[in-house]
Coordinates of C-alpha atoms and ligand atoms in Angstrom, one line a residue:
M1 CA 22.3 9.5 53.3
S2 CA 22.4 12.0 49.9
A3 CA 25.3 11.5 46.9
I4 CA 26.5 13.1 44.4
A5 CA 28.6 11.6 41.7
I6 CA 31.0 13.2 39.5
D7 CA 33.1 10.8 36.7
G8 CA 35.3 11.9 34.1
P9 CA 38.5 11.7 33.2
A10 CA 41.5 13.4 34.9
G11 CA 42.2 16.9 33.8
A12 CA 38.4 17.9 33.7
G13 CA 38.1 19.7 36.4
K14 CA 36.2 17.4 38.6
S15 CA 37.5 18.0 42.0
T16 CA 37.7 21.6 41.7
I17 CA 34.0 21.5 40.8
A18 CA 33.9 19.1 43.5
K19 CA 35.2 21.3 45.9
L20 CA 32.9 24.2 45.0
I21 CA 29.7 22.1 45.2
S22 CA 30.8 20.6 48.3
R23 CA 30.7 24.0 49.8
E24 CA 27.6 24.9 48.9
M25 CA 25.5 22.2 49.7
G26 CA 27.9 21.2 52.5
Y27 CA 28.4 17.9 51.6
I28 CA 32.2 15.7 52.3
Y29 CA 34.2 16.0 49.2
V30 CA 35.4 12.5 48.6
D31 CA 38.5 12.5 46.0
T32 CA 38.9 8.4 44.9
G33 CA 41.7 9.3 42.7
A34 CA 43.8 9.7 46.1
M35 CA 42.4 6.0 47.2
Y36 CA 44.0 4.8 44.0
R37 CA 47.5 6.6 44.4
A38 CA 48.1 5.6 48.4
M39 CA 47.4 2.2 47.2
A40 CA 49.9 3.2 44.6
V41 CA 52.1 4.2 47.4
Y42 CA 52.1 1.3 49.3
F43 CA 53.8 -0.7 46.0
S44 CA 55.8 1.7 45.4
K45 CA 57.3 1.4 48.2
N46 CA 57.3 -2.4 48.7
K47 CA 58.7 -3.0 44.9
V48 CA 55.6 -5.0 43.7
N49 CA 55.3 -5.0 40.0
P50 CA 52.5 -3.4 38.7
E51 CA 52.3 -6.1 36.2
D52 CA 52.1 -9.8 38.4
E53 CA 48.5 -9.3 39.5
S54 CA 48.9 -12.2 41.9
A55 CA 51.6 -10.4 44.2
I56 CA 48.7 -6.9 43.8
N57 CA 46.3 -9.5 45.3
E58 CA 48.9 -10.3 48.2
A59 CA 50.0 -7.1 49.1
V60 CA 46.3 -5.4 48.9
K61 CA 46.0 -8.0 52.0
N62 CA 48.3 -6.0 53.5
V63 CA 46.6 -2.3 53.1
D64 CA 45.0 -0.2 55.2
I65 CA 43.4 2.5 53.8
K66 CA 41.6 5.4 56.2
I67 CA 40.2 8.7 55.1
E68 CA 39.9 11.3 57.8
Y69 CA 39.6 15.1 57.3
Q70 CA 41.5 17.7 58.8
N71 CA 40.1 21.9 58.5
G72 CA 37.5 20.3 55.4
E73 CA 40.6 18.8 53.7
Q74 CA 40.5 15.1 52.8
Q75 CA 43.3 12.7 54.1
V76 CA 44.6 9.7 53.1
I77 CA 46.0 7.1 56.3
L78 CA 48.1 4.2 54.6
N79 CA 48.6 2.0 57.2
G80 CA 48.5 4.2 60.4
E81 CA 50.4 6.7 57.8
N82 CA 49.3 10.1 56.3
V83 CA 50.5 9.6 52.6
T84 CA 48.2 12.8 51.5
G85 CA 51.3 14.8 50.7
L86 CA 52.8 11.5 48.5
L87 CA 49.5 11.0 46.5
R88 CA 50.4 13.5 43.0
T89 CA 53.8 12.5 42.2
E90 CA 54.4 11.8 38.5
E91 CA 55.1 8.2 40.0
T92 CA 52.1 7.7 42.2
G93 CA 49.7 8.8 39.5
K94 CA 51.5 6.2 37.2
M95 CA 51.1 3.4 39.9
A96 CA 47.7 4.3 40.0
S97 CA 46.9 4.6 36.5
K98 CA 48.5 0.7 36.2
T99 CA 47.2 -1.2 39.4
S100 CA 43.9 0.4 39.4
K101 CA 42.4 -1.6 36.9
Y102 CA 42.9 -5.2 39.1
A103 CA 39.7 -7.0 41.1
A104 CA 41.3 -7.1 44.5
V105 CA 42.2 -3.2 44.6
R106 CA 38.9 -2.1 43.4
T107 CA 36.5 -4.0 45.5
K108 CA 38.6 -2.7 48.6
L109 CA 38.8 0.6 47.5
V110 CA 34.9 0.8 46.4
A111 CA 33.9 -0.8 50.1
L112 CA 35.8 1.9 51.4
Q113 CA 34.4 4.3 49.1
R114 CA 30.5 3.1 49.9
G115 CA 31.2 2.8 53.7
L116 CA 31.9 6.9 53.4
A117 CA 28.8 6.8 51.8
K118 CA 26.6 6.0 54.0
K119 CA 28.1 8.0 57.2
T120 CA 27.3 11.4 55.5
D121 CA 26.1 12.8 52.8
V122 CA 28.8 12.9 50.0
I123 CA 30.2 14.3 46.3
M124 CA 32.5 11.6 45.2
D125 CA 34.4 12.0 41.9
G126 CA 36.3 9.4 40.1
R127 CA 36.1 7.1 37.1
D128 CA 33.3 4.9 38.3
I129 CA 31.3 6.4 41.0
G130 CA 27.7 6.7 39.1
T131 CA 28.3 3.2 36.8
T132 CA 29.4 1.1 40.0
V133 CA 30.1 2.7 43.4
L134 CA 27.3 4.8 44.0
P135 CA 24.2 3.9 41.2
D136 CA 22.0 5.3 43.2
A137 CA 23.3 8.5 43.4
F138 CA 20.4 11.2 43.3
A139 CA 22.7 13.7 40.9
K140 CA 25.2 12.5 38.7
I141 CA 27.3 14.2 36.4
Y142 CA 29.9 13.2 33.7
L143 CA 32.3 16.1 33.2
T144 CA 34.9 15.8 30.3
A145 CA 36.8 18.3 28.3
S146 CA 38.7 17.4 25.0
S147 CA 42.4 16.4 25.1
D148 CA 43.2 19.5 24.1
A149 CA 41.9 21.3 26.5
R150 CA 42.9 18.8 29.0
A151 CA 46.2 19.2 27.8
K152 CA 46.8 23.0 27.6
R153 CA 45.3 23.3 31.2
R154 CA 48.4 20.6 32.6
Y155 CA 51.1 22.8 30.1
D156 CA 49.9 26.2 31.9
E157 CA 50.2 24.6 35.4
L158 CA 53.7 22.9 34.6
K159 CA 54.5 25.8 33.1
E160 CA 53.6 28.5 36.1
K161 CA 55.5 26.4 38.0
G162 CA 58.7 27.1 35.8
E163 CA 58.9 23.4 34.6
N164 CA 60.5 22.6 31.1
C165 CA 57.3 20.0 29.6
S166 CA 55.8 19.5 26.0
F167 CA 52.4 19.9 24.7
D168 CA 52.3 17.3 22.5
A169 CA 54.2 14.6 25.1
I170 CA 51.3 15.6 27.6
K171 CA 48.6 15.4 25.5
E172 CA 50.1 12.0 24.5
D173 CA 49.4 10.9 28.1
I174 CA 46.5 12.0 29.1
E175 CA 45.0 10.2 25.5
K176 CA 47.0 6.7 26.3
R177 CA 45.4 7.3 30.1
D178 CA 42.1 8.0 29.0
Y179 CA 42.1 5.0 26.6
E180 CA 43.1 2.8 29.8
D181 CA 40.7 4.4 31.7
M182 CA 37.8 3.7 29.1
H183 CA 38.9 0.0 28.3
R184 CA 39.8 -1.8 31.3
A185 CA 37.7 -4.8 32.3
I186 CA 36.4 -4.1 35.3
S187 CA 34.3 -0.7 35.8
P188 CA 35.2 1.6 32.9
L189 CA 35.6 4.8 32.6
K190 CA 31.8 5.8 31.5
Q191 CA 28.9 8.3 31.3
A192 CA 26.0 6.5 33.5
D193 CA 23.0 6.3 31.5
D194 CA 21.5 9.0 34.1
A195 CA 24.4 11.0 34.2
V196 CA 24.8 14.9 32.8
L197 CA 26.9 15.6 30.2
V198 CA 28.8 18.8 31.1
D199 CA 31.7 19.7 28.4
T200 CA 34.4 22.2 29.9
S201 CA 36.4 23.0 27.0
D202 CA 35.7 26.5 26.4
M203 CA 35.0 27.0 29.8
N204 CA 36.7 28.0 33.0
I205 CA 36.0 26.2 36.8
E206 CA 33.2 29.3 36.8
E207 CA 31.5 29.0 33.7
G208 CA 31.5 24.9 34.4
F209 CA 29.9 24.9 38.2
S210 CA 27.4 27.6 36.7
K211 CA 26.3 24.8 34.3
I212 CA 25.6 22.5 36.9
K213 CA 23.9 24.4 39.2
P214 CA 21.0 24.6 37.9
Y215 CA 20.8 20.8 37.4
L216 CA 21.6 20.4 41.0
L217 CA 19.1 23.0 41.6
L218 CA 16.0 21.0 39.9
K219 CA 17.6 17.7 42.2
N220 CA 17.9 18.7 45.4
G221 CA 17.0 21.6 45.8
I222 CA 19.9 23.7 46.3
P223 CA 19.6 27.4 47.4
S224 CA 20.1 29.1 43.8
S225 CA 17.8 30.0 41.2
E226 CA 19.4 32.1 38.8
N227 CA 18.4 30.5 36.1
F228 CA 14.7 30.6 36.8
E229 CA 12.1 32.9 36.1
F230 CA 8.3 31.5 37.0
N231 CA 5.4 33.2 37.2
Y232 CA 2.7 31.8 39.2
T233 CA -1.0 32.9 40.5
N234 CA -2.1 30.8 43.5
T235 CA -6.1 29.8 44.4
S236 CA -6.4 32.2 45.7
G237 CA -5.6 34.1 43.4
N238 CA -1.9 35.4 44.7
S239 CA 0.5 35.5 42.1
Y240 CA 4.3 35.0 42.6
N241 CA 7.4 35.6 40.6
F242 CA 9.5 33.5 41.1
K243 CA 13.0 34.6 40.2
G244 CA 16.8 34.2 42.1
T245 CA 19.8 36.0 42.2
Y246 CA 20.6 34.0 45.4
P247 CA 24.4 32.8 45.8
D248 CA 24.6 33.7 49.8
G249 CA 21.3 33.5 50.9
K250 CA 20.9 37.0 51.6
T251 CA 19.8 38.8 48.3
F252 CA 17.0 37.1 47.0
S253 CA 13.5 38.1 47.3
Y254 CA 12.5 35.0 46.6
I255 CA 14.3 31.3 45.5
M256 CA 13.0 28.3 44.0
G257 CA 13.9 24.9 43.4
I258 CA 12.8 21.7 42.7
K259 CA 13.5 18.2 44.4
I260 CA 12.4 15.5 41.7
I261 CA 10.9 12.6 44.4
D262 CA 9.8 9.8 42.8
S263 CA 7.8 9.3 39.3
K264 CA 4.5 10.7 40.8
Y265 CA 5.8 13.0 42.9
G266 CA 8.1 16.0 43.0
S267 CA 8.9 18.5 46.2
Y268 CA 8.6 22.3 45.5
V269 CA 10.4 24.5 47.4
E270 CA 9.9 27.8 47.9
A271 CA 12.0 30.4 50.3
Q272 CA 10.9 33.8 51.6
E273 CA 13.9 36.6 52.3
D274 CA 13.6 36.8 55.9
D275 CA 16.4 34.3 56.6
I276 CA 14.2 32.3 59.2
N277 CA 11.3 31.4 58.1
Y278 CA 11.2 29.1 54.9
Q279 CA 9.1 27.5 53.5
V280 CA 8.9 24.3 51.6
L281 CA 5.7 23.4 49.8
I282 CA 5.4 19.7 48.7
A283 CA 4.1 19.6 44.9
T284 CA 2.2 16.4 44.3
K285 CA 2.1 15.5 40.2
L286 CA -1.2 14.8 39.7
N287 CA -1.7 12.6 36.3
E288 CA 0.3 12.2 33.1
N289 CA -1.3 15.3 31.5
S290 CA -0.9 18.0 34.7
T291 CA 1.2 20.6 34.3
L292 CA 3.5 22.1 37.5
N293 CA 1.1 25.1 37.7
D294 CA -1.8 22.5 38.3
C295 CA 0.9 20.5 40.9
L296 CA 1.5 24.0 42.9
N297 CA -2.2 24.7 43.1
E298 CA -2.5 21.1 44.5
A299 CA 0.2 22.2 46.3
W300 CA -1.1 25.0 47.7
T301 CA -4.0 24.0 48.8
S302 CA -2.9 20.8 50.5
H303 CA 0.4 20.5 51.9
W304 CA 3.1 23.5 53.8
H305 CA 5.3 22.6 55.8
N306 CA 7.8 25.7 57.5
I307 CA 11.9 24.6 57.5
K308 CA 14.7 26.7 58.5
Y309 CA 17.6 27.2 55.8
P310 CA 20.0 25.8 55.9
E311 CA 18.8 22.4 57.8
Y312 CA 16.2 21.7 55.1
K313 CA 16.5 18.8 53.5
A314 CA 13.4 17.4 50.6
P315 CA 11.8 14.5 52.3
D316 CA 13.2 12.2 49.8
T317 CA 15.2 11.3 46.9
G318 CA 14.7 9.6 43.4
T319 CA 15.3 10.1 40.2
T320 CA 12.9 11.0 37.3
S321 CA 13.1 14.0 34.9
Y322 CA 9.0 14.4 35.4
L323 CA 8.7 17.5 36.7
E324 CA 11.6 18.6 35.6
S325 CA 10.5 19.1 31.9
D326 CA 7.0 21.1 33.3
C327 CA 9.9 22.6 35.4
I328 CA 11.8 23.8 32.4
A329 CA 8.9 24.4 30.4
G330 CA 7.3 27.2 32.4
N331 CA 10.0 29.1 33.6
G332 CA 10.8 30.5 30.5
T333 CA 14.6 30.0 30.1
A334 CA 15.8 26.6 29.1
F335 CA 17.5 24.4 31.4
T336 CA 20.6 23.4 29.3
L337 CA 23.7 22.2 30.5
Ligands
DC1 O1 42.0 11.2 39.6 P1 42.9 10.7 39.6 O2 44.2 10.8 38.8 O3 43.6 10.9 41.3 O4 43.5 8.8 39.6 C1 44.3 8.0 40.1 C2 44.3 6.8 39.2 O5 43.2 6.4 39.9 C3 43.6 7.2 37.5 O6 45.1 6.3 36.8 C4 41.9 6.2 38.1 C5 42.4 5.3 38.9 N1 41.2 5.6 39.4 C6 40.2 4.8 39.1 O7 40.2 4.0 38.3 N2 38.8 4.7 39.9 C7 38.7 5.7 40.7 N3 37.0 5.9 40.6 C8 39.4 7.1 40.6 C9 40.5 7.0 40.1

């Protein structure tokens, strides 16, 4: 199964961006914060003192959380009851923040999260997904924004709902929660070493998403190539210009993506616009000094695979930036996040 991890502080845009990616890639979106919130609902209902770890340990034994999907929306079932509608309150958020630091709570929920990722392709968001829950996720994004930007978003949201609120109080609360998340002993919030950092302070959701897309494209061959242009002449002398404007599968002439398989091999994806036949060319990294063009030439003469979109899944997953750098060098447009 393939997994994408998105971590970062509250208000950075994780869930909105994760849902967009989920739609584009057909991966199931898993909101892990909702699980900590469901635990919190149980603690609040049963008047468990969030400061008393042994009481929490006992209570956790009585909690059963299951995840279901209705019309593509995640539902959280707490001891047989759908509590999804109760999760986003201020009180639940505070309780979740106080209790998510305990080992008993985290152990139970991490097991649930890993179980979901074993069954299906997931895009999972939270605080510790790339570092602890799914360290082998093929793509990891650390999404952040300044506390000012996040407080402003929350302030505007509440104002729009007609609620009275103070920007300074919201910002203070955000900074306090960041501190707690980042300084707890178990699985603190931090960027995984192999995660890409995306700062959305000066971006809206669409801009954030469009920054992430090329990265996913490189990692998985997601069908979108708006940031790529690459000229390639194969050994038969045919020239190709790979350039894409593909968002919906119908408007491009060529799309291209790179999926990194391991430190020696990368797969290169080419698709032609006929909606039926898509072709994948597996490019082999020949040696330390070979360029992307060398890899493509080798691939052109040795491996061809016909595939059909959208069932396409590149044959393997892994993490390295080997071909990534070749691609960046070759395509003319910088790959920046
Ligand atoms: O993202 P959220 O606001 O719904 O998260 C609720 C709480 O759960 C928040 O205090 C952080 C915590 N949390 C966590 O510790 N680990 C996760 N993977 C997800 C959320």
